[in-house]
Phi, psi and omega in degrees: 000147181293151178240157181259169182279131178250131178244115181265354183227052184293341176251025182071215182264014178294311182291319176298319181294315179295319179297318178298317181298321179293317178297321178295315181298313179299319179294318180297315179296318181297319179295317180294318180293320180294320177294322178297326181297336179298332183259017180236170178214161176064223182299315178301322179298312179298323179296316178296319180294319179296319178295321177296316179296318179297321181295314180294313182298313179295322180298313182288326178293317180294323176301316180299312183295317179297316180297325181290343176295338177268003182273135182212138173249117184297125179088005181223156176262126179270128178222170188226146171276114185298321180299313180291327178296317177290327177297325178295326175295317178298320178298314182300309185292316185290315183287320174300321180300320179299313180297317181295318181292325179298309181287332179294325182259335185247357178082193185245032170296156185304322182296334179260320187293314185296312177296319181295316179295320179296314180296317180296318178297319177295326177294319178297314178295320179299319176304315182298311187281333171294318176299320178293327177295335177275000179267134180238133177234008177084012177203180185282140175254137178232160182229146171275111187295327174300318179289327175299316179298319178298319180296323179292319178298316178301317181296318181294315180296315180299318181294317181296316179296319181296317179295320178298315182292328182300329183261327188260356181240082187285335185287156179297316181298317179296321179294321179296314180297315180298320181288330174297317178295317179298315179299319178295321180292320178296318177297319178297320177299315182300310185285335171293317176298322179290327177294336179282350186276136172231140180247126179289122182262011182295321180210113179250119180249179179288124184280139175276167178110184184261128178301147182300325182296332179280349184256354188301307185294306182295326183281336181260338183295312180300306177301322180296316179297317180299313182292325176295316179295319178297321177297321180295319179299315181294317184294326184263010173262105186297327182295326180289326186271350177284148177230154178159284179273175179293343177268001180089002180256143179288146175292143174294150181296132180285143178297145184275355179194177181291147180289145179290153178291153181301135177091358180240093179294153181251129177290151175299135180082358178230131179238135182297147177289154178272159177101165181297139175071020184271007181271000000 
């Protein structure tokens, strides 16, 4: 059957670049929050993990939505089912949350990391394809299953690496580098999934649903506010921003010499010699 022309970069590289930046920001916040949860217990621990899961989930969903603003089918109007679009956001946050909570409470041993990374990766891929199911172009959509499989593998690997880094990379610099890799992998997963898409051009009718241009403000305003608030929480938590030890806390200053014996005060500028008879 004939196929129509698909344009994935109708706004040039503006949408891919903006989408990558959002995925990077969400990943960076999520990694920092998950690492912060390691030094917490009880309610605060769950709160940090929930904030981390929300940041990652919202980041990858917003990346998907921003990237789709550059998607165009020549000769057809692209519109979206609002319910399925929001359902894809719920899938992203909830499934990512499961993976984050597993490593947050059980660590990154193989028995916990591999299932958590696999589940989180499937959630990322599920978010993408649920969102795509909510897209209408007035004709049938088909997928190349080998490319779909590749996109799922990319998502699983990216999720596993991100979860590993969230616990084992406590420094700010390590989190930034890890989140850059994660953002690039999420973008690669998205565009691999889009490369798998084929649109049947045999009969194109008027698509039902809401045009993407009508959804930009309401769909981006909420995630933007959430990520700004999450950034503020991370920025104003001094423990998260300190670097030094593997736990993110600076080591206390080591004494510059041996402590004086009890009962022998030390004059300013004079320190007792070490060894027997040094007083």
